[in-house]
Amino acid sequence: MAFALRLRLPGVPAFPLLGRPWIRGAIGVALFLAAGEAIGRMGLVSREDLPPTSDVLRALWQMVAVEGFGSDVLITTGNWLLGLAVAIAIGVPAGLLLGSVPILNSASRLAIDFLRPIPSVALIPLAILVLGTGTEMRVFVMVFAAIWPILFNTIYGLMEVDPLAKETARSFGAGRIRVALTVSLPSAAPFILTGIRLAATIALILEITAELLGGGGAGGIGKVINVATGGFGRMDVVLAATLVAGVIGLLANTMLEYVSRHGFAWAHTGAPS
């Protein structure tokens, strides 16, 4: 049961719009940007190290006006979506297989527990030596990092499937594969989508990191950050590019959350809003 505490001072009107999550989120972002502006203007930190928000937004406007920056954003977004798609294409079937066949789950557990803690960033130099600095290297690193939340959320989602539903399907002659596709997969879908949301953020981080460590030869937001820090020392450009990456991640997370809320509304029944 959820309890809500509402404070209202006498003579002060209520503001119903403040109860909407997007309004509260916008206020939080505005306060964060205002704090960045104040810190940059007050001289608490060197302006070259932490420029005020207005300088960052001005640099962002100048970057948007440059034709090449749009191409870099598209390169990052395209590689990121490709890496995420590959991770989904591998992670979901593998999770269904391991979650449906206990003997395979037990046999692969040691190898998975060995590979999963390996930092994906540590694999980037090796991946560069083997695959170069192009899309193949970036996709490999993203898939290695993003596949784990998808895989484990798929397995855990299968554990939550109602056994009675599976037995009912078997009683009507459905085989193991048909039960997995028609009963287990739809029931585990909210868990899988949660894993995809986590994987999307991880993949975006690894894509930009790979662009940074790979020298940015193949373009991308990481190339913009690399050039700004290496040759010009433009922290305002670095923060502006970082802001663009954050917006991309925010839009993706918002879209996936919308799909989760409206596509699997039954999974959120009774959940506090």
Short mmCIF file of C-alpha atoms in Angstrom, two decimals:
data_model
loop_
_atom_site.label_atom_id
_atom_site.label_comp_id
_atom_site.label_asym_id
_atom_site.label_seq_id
_atom_site.Cartn_x
_atom_site.Cartn_y
_atom_site.Cartn_z
CA MET A 1 0.00 0.00 0.00
CA ALA A 2 1.34 3.40 -0.93
CA PHE A 3 0.93 6.38 1.38
CA ALA A 4 1.19 9.97 0.16
CA LEU A 5 2.08 12.83 2.49
CA ARG A 6 0.76 16.19 1.32
CA LEU A 7 1.85 19.39 3.01
CA ARG A 8 -0.14 22.55 2.42
CA LEU A 9 0.42 25.84 4.18
CA PRO A 10 -2.61 27.95 5.12
CA GLY A 11 -3.32 30.60 2.50
CA VAL A 12 -0.92 29.07 -0.03
CA PRO A 13 -2.66 27.71 -3.15
CA ALA A 14 -2.01 24.17 -4.31
CA PHE A 15 -0.19 23.54 -7.58
CA PRO A 16 -1.61 20.37 -9.17
CA LEU A 17 0.87 20.52 -12.07
CA LEU A 18 3.73 19.87 -9.62
CA GLY A 19 2.29 16.41 -9.10
CA ARG A 20 3.17 15.40 -12.66
CA PRO A 21 6.47 13.51 -12.93
CA TRP A 22 7.67 15.37 -16.04
CA ILE A 23 7.12 18.72 -14.33
CA ARG A 24 9.15 17.64 -11.31
CA GLY A 25 11.84 16.27 -13.62
CA ALA A 26 12.00 19.54 -15.57
CA ILE A 27 12.34 21.48 -12.33
CA GLY A 28 15.20 19.21 -11.26
CA VAL A 29 17.01 19.74 -14.57
CA ALA A 30 16.51 23.51 -14.33
CA LEU A 31 17.95 23.55 -10.80
CA PHE A 32 20.92 21.46 -11.94
CA LEU A 33 21.67 23.82 -14.84
CA ALA A 34 21.24 26.84 -12.57
CA ALA A 35 23.70 25.34 -10.07
CA GLY A 36 26.23 24.79 -12.88
CA GLU A 37 25.83 28.41 -13.96
CA ALA A 38 26.26 29.69 -10.41
CA ILE A 39 29.34 27.59 -9.69
CA GLY A 40 30.97 28.66 -12.95
CA ARG A 41 30.22 32.35 -12.34
CA MET A 42 31.23 32.44 -8.68
CA GLY A 43 34.77 31.32 -9.40
CA LEU A 44 34.69 28.37 -7.03
CA VAL A 45 36.21 26.31 -9.84
CA SER A 46 38.37 27.50 -12.71
CA ARG A 47 36.19 28.52 -15.66
CA GLU A 48 38.46 26.51 -17.99
CA ASP A 49 37.86 23.37 -15.91
CA LEU A 50 34.14 23.86 -15.27
CA PRO A 51 32.56 26.49 -17.53
CA PRO A 52 29.13 27.85 -16.58
CA THR A 53 26.01 26.40 -18.15
CA SER A 54 25.59 29.35 -20.50
CA ASP A 55 29.03 28.71 -22.03
CA VAL A 56 28.20 25.03 -22.49
CA LEU A 57 24.90 25.82 -24.19
CA ARG A 58 26.62 28.39 -26.41
CA ALA A 59 29.21 25.78 -27.42
CA LEU A 60 26.39 23.32 -28.11
CA TRP A 61 24.66 25.83 -30.37
CA GLN A 62 27.91 26.38 -32.29
CA MET A 63 28.44 22.63 -32.61
CA VAL A 64 24.93 22.10 -33.97
CA ALA A 65 25.63 24.75 -36.60
CA VAL A 66 28.70 22.80 -37.77
CA GLU A 67 27.78 20.28 -40.45
CA GLY A 68 30.16 17.56 -39.28
CA PHE A 69 28.75 17.33 -35.76
CA GLY A 70 25.42 15.97 -36.99
CA SER A 71 27.31 13.20 -38.80
CA ASP A 72 29.18 12.35 -35.60
CA VAL A 73 25.90 12.09 -33.68
CA LEU A 74 24.45 9.84 -36.37
CA ILE A 75 27.55 7.62 -36.30
CA THR A 76 27.32 7.20 -32.53
CA THR A 77 23.57 6.58 -32.62
CA GLY A 78 23.79 4.12 -35.50
CA ASN A 79 26.60 2.08 -33.95
CA TRP A 80 24.85 2.13 -30.59
CA LEU A 81 21.56 0.84 -32.03
CA LEU A 82 23.42 -1.84 -33.97
CA GLY A 83 25.30 -3.03 -30.90
CA LEU A 84 22.12 -3.05 -28.82
CA ALA A 85 20.26 -4.99 -31.51
CA VAL A 86 23.01 -7.62 -31.66
CA ALA A 87 23.00 -7.91 -27.85
CA ILE A 88 19.22 -8.43 -27.88
CA ALA A 89 19.44 -10.96 -30.72
CA ILE A 90 21.97 -13.00 -28.72
CA GLY A 91 20.86 -12.36 -25.14
CA VAL A 92 17.14 -13.10 -25.41
CA PRO A 93 17.39 -16.50 -27.19
CA ALA A 94 20.31 -17.50 -24.94
CA GLY A 95 18.31 -16.52 -21.87
CA LEU A 96 15.29 -18.48 -23.08
CA LEU A 97 17.48 -21.52 -23.69
CA LEU A 98 19.32 -21.37 -20.36
CA GLY A 99 16.14 -20.57 -18.45
CA SER A 100 14.22 -23.44 -20.05
CA VAL A 101 16.91 -26.12 -19.86
CA PRO A 102 18.30 -26.35 -16.30
CA ILE A 103 21.19 -28.64 -17.26
CA LEU A 104 22.49 -26.04 -19.75
CA ASN A 105 22.09 -23.31 -17.13
CA SER A 106 24.20 -25.29 -14.65
CA ALA A 107 26.82 -26.21 -17.24
CA SER A 108 27.29 -22.60 -18.41
CA ARG A 109 27.10 -20.89 -15.01
CA LEU A 110 30.83 -21.06 -14.27
CA ALA A 111 31.83 -19.64 -17.65
CA ILE A 112 29.25 -16.86 -17.38
CA ASP A 113 30.34 -15.96 -13.85
CA PHE A 114 33.93 -15.78 -15.10
CA LEU A 115 33.21 -13.57 -18.12
CA ARG A 116 30.62 -11.24 -16.62
CA PRO A 117 32.88 -9.37 -14.14
CA ILE A 118 35.54 -8.61 -16.81
CA PRO A 119 35.52 -4.82 -17.38
CA SER A 120 34.46 -4.18 -20.96
CA VAL A 121 36.67 -1.08 -21.11
CA ALA A 122 39.71 -3.28 -20.47
CA LEU A 123 38.91 -5.22 -23.65
CA ILE A 124 38.96 -2.15 -25.89
CA PRO A 125 42.77 -2.10 -26.50
CA LEU A 126 42.70 -5.81 -27.37
CA ALA A 127 39.66 -5.32 -29.60
CA ILE A 128 41.44 -2.46 -31.38
CA LEU A 129 44.44 -4.68 -32.11
CA VAL A 130 42.24 -7.46 -33.50
CA LEU A 131 39.36 -5.55 -35.13
CA GLY A 132 40.72 -2.04 -35.67
CA THR A 133 38.90 1.14 -34.65
CA GLY A 134 35.81 0.77 -36.81
CA THR A 135 32.28 -0.42 -36.24
CA GLU A 136 33.24 -4.07 -35.66
CA MET A 137 35.34 -3.20 -32.61
CA ARG A 138 32.66 -0.95 -31.14
CA VAL A 139 29.88 -3.49 -31.65
CA PHE A 140 31.96 -6.24 -30.05
CA VAL A 141 32.65 -4.18 -26.94
CA MET A 142 29.04 -3.03 -26.65
CA VAL A 143 27.67 -6.56 -27.04
CA PHE A 144 30.06 -7.95 -24.43
CA ALA A 145 28.93 -5.33 -21.93
CA ALA A 146 25.22 -5.15 -22.77
CA ILE A 147 24.40 -8.82 -23.12
CA TRP A 148 24.54 -9.63 -19.41
CA PRO A 149 21.54 -7.62 -18.13
CA ILE A 150 19.46 -8.93 -21.04
CA LEU A 151 20.55 -12.52 -20.45
CA PHE A 152 19.98 -12.53 -16.69
CA ASN A 153 16.70 -10.64 -16.81
CA THR A 154 15.44 -13.16 -19.38
CA ILE A 155 16.46 -16.08 -17.15
CA TYR A 156 14.94 -14.51 -14.03
CA GLY A 157 11.80 -13.62 -15.96
CA LEU A 158 11.34 -17.27 -16.91
CA MET A 159 11.59 -18.22 -13.24
CA GLU A 160 8.55 -16.05 -12.53
CA VAL A 161 6.34 -17.71 -15.15
CA ASP A 162 3.28 -19.38 -13.64
CA PRO A 163 3.92 -23.16 -13.73
CA LEU A 164 0.19 -23.76 -14.14
CA ALA A 165 0.19 -21.81 -17.42
CA LYS A 166 3.01 -23.97 -18.79
CA GLU A 167 1.35 -27.18 -17.66
CA THR A 168 -1.91 -26.08 -19.29
CA ALA A 169 -0.11 -25.49 -22.60
CA ARG A 170 1.57 -28.90 -22.37
CA SER A 171 -1.76 -30.55 -21.66
CA PHE A 172 -2.94 -29.24 -25.04
CA GLY A 173 0.02 -30.87 -26.77
CA ALA A 174 2.42 -27.92 -26.94
CA GLY A 175 6.08 -28.89 -27.08
CA ARG A 176 8.97 -27.27 -25.20
CA ILE A 177 9.70 -24.71 -27.92
CA ARG A 178 6.06 -23.75 -28.37
CA VAL A 179 5.59 -23.34 -24.62
CA ALA A 180 8.70 -21.14 -24.48
CA LEU A 181 7.50 -18.91 -27.33
CA THR A 182 3.77 -18.69 -26.50
CA VAL A 183 3.77 -18.81 -22.69
CA SER A 184 7.20 -18.18 -21.19
CA LEU A 185 8.36 -15.40 -23.52
CA PRO A 186 5.23 -13.20 -23.18
CA SER A 187 5.24 -13.66 -19.40
CA ALA A 188 8.93 -12.78 -19.12
CA ALA A 189 8.66 -9.84 -21.55
CA PRO A 190 8.51 -7.11 -18.83
CA PHE A 191 11.69 -8.50 -17.25
CA ILE A 192 13.39 -8.68 -20.65
CA LEU A 193 12.46 -5.07 -21.42
CA THR A 194 13.96 -4.00 -18.09
CA GLY A 195 17.17 -5.74 -19.09
CA ILE A 196 17.11 -3.97 -22.45
CA ARG A 197 16.71 -0.59 -20.72
CA LEU A 198 19.79 -1.30 -18.60
CA ALA A 199 21.69 -2.61 -21.62
CA ALA A 200 20.86 0.48 -23.69
CA THR A 201 22.60 2.75 -21.19
CA ILE A 202 25.60 0.44 -20.87
CA ALA A 203 25.94 0.14 -24.65
CA LEU A 204 25.86 3.92 -25.14
CA ILE A 205 28.59 4.39 -22.53
CA LEU A 206 30.77 1.75 -24.17
CA GLU A 207 30.22 3.16 -27.67
CA ILE A 208 31.45 6.61 -26.67
CA THR A 209 34.30 5.14 -24.60
CA ALA A 210 35.40 3.05 -27.57
CA GLU A 211 35.34 6.17 -29.75
CA LEU A 212 37.51 7.95 -27.20
CA LEU A 213 40.08 5.20 -26.71
CA GLY A 214 40.06 4.33 -30.41
CA GLY A 215 41.19 7.83 -31.29
CA GLY A 216 37.91 8.77 -32.92
CA GLY A 217 39.19 7.79 -36.34
CA ALA A 218 35.78 6.46 -37.36
CA GLY A 219 33.92 9.49 -36.04
CA GLY A 220 31.30 9.83 -33.35
CA ILE A 221 30.61 11.92 -30.25
CA GLY A 222 33.70 10.39 -28.64
CA LYS A 223 35.79 11.84 -31.48
CA VAL A 224 34.46 15.31 -30.70
CA ILE A 225 35.36 14.88 -27.02
CA ASN A 226 38.78 13.47 -27.92
CA VAL A 227 39.64 16.40 -30.19
CA ALA A 228 38.34 18.97 -27.69
CA THR A 229 40.40 17.59 -24.81
CA GLY A 230 43.54 16.69 -26.74
CA GLY A 231 44.14 19.63 -29.00
CA PHE A 232 42.11 22.60 -27.79
CA GLY A 233 41.36 22.04 -24.09
CA ARG A 234 37.76 23.12 -24.69
CA MET A 235 35.90 21.85 -21.65
CA ASP A 236 32.75 23.63 -22.80
CA VAL A 237 32.78 21.52 -25.99
CA VAL A 238 33.41 18.37 -23.94
CA LEU A 239 30.42 19.08 -21.69
CA ALA A 240 28.24 20.04 -24.65
CA ALA A 241 29.01 16.74 -26.39
CA THR A 242 28.39 14.91 -23.12
CA LEU A 243 25.05 16.68 -22.86
CA VAL A 244 24.08 15.41 -26.32
CA ALA A 245 24.95 11.85 -25.28
CA GLY A 246 22.82 12.28 -22.17
CA VAL A 247 19.87 13.47 -24.24
CA ILE A 248 20.19 10.42 -26.51
CA GLY A 249 20.16 8.11 -23.50
CA LEU A 250 17.23 9.98 -21.94
CA LEU A 251 15.13 9.71 -25.10
CA ALA A 252 15.86 5.99 -25.41
CA ASN A 253 15.01 5.32 -21.78
CA THR A 254 11.80 7.37 -22.02
CA MET A 255 10.71 5.46 -25.12
CA LEU A 256 11.42 2.08 -23.53
CA GLU A 257 9.63 3.11 -20.34
CA TYR A 258 6.63 4.18 -22.42
CA VAL A 259 6.61 0.78 -24.14
CA SER A 260 6.84 -0.92 -20.75
CA ARG A 261 4.00 1.12 -19.27
CA HIS A 262 1.61 0.82 -22.20
CA GLY A 263 2.69 -2.43 -23.82
CA PHE A 264 2.81 -4.37 -20.55
CA ALA A 265 0.31 -2.40 -18.50
CA TRP A 266 -0.77 -5.57 -16.70
CA ALA A 267 2.72 -5.89 -15.20
CA HIS A 268 2.37 -2.46 -13.52
CA THR A 269 -1.05 -3.08 -12.00
CA GLY A 270 -0.99 -2.01 -8.39
CA ALA A 271 2.47 -0.44 -8.72
CA PRO A 272 2.85 3.02 -7.22
CA SER A 273 3.02 5.79 -9.79
#
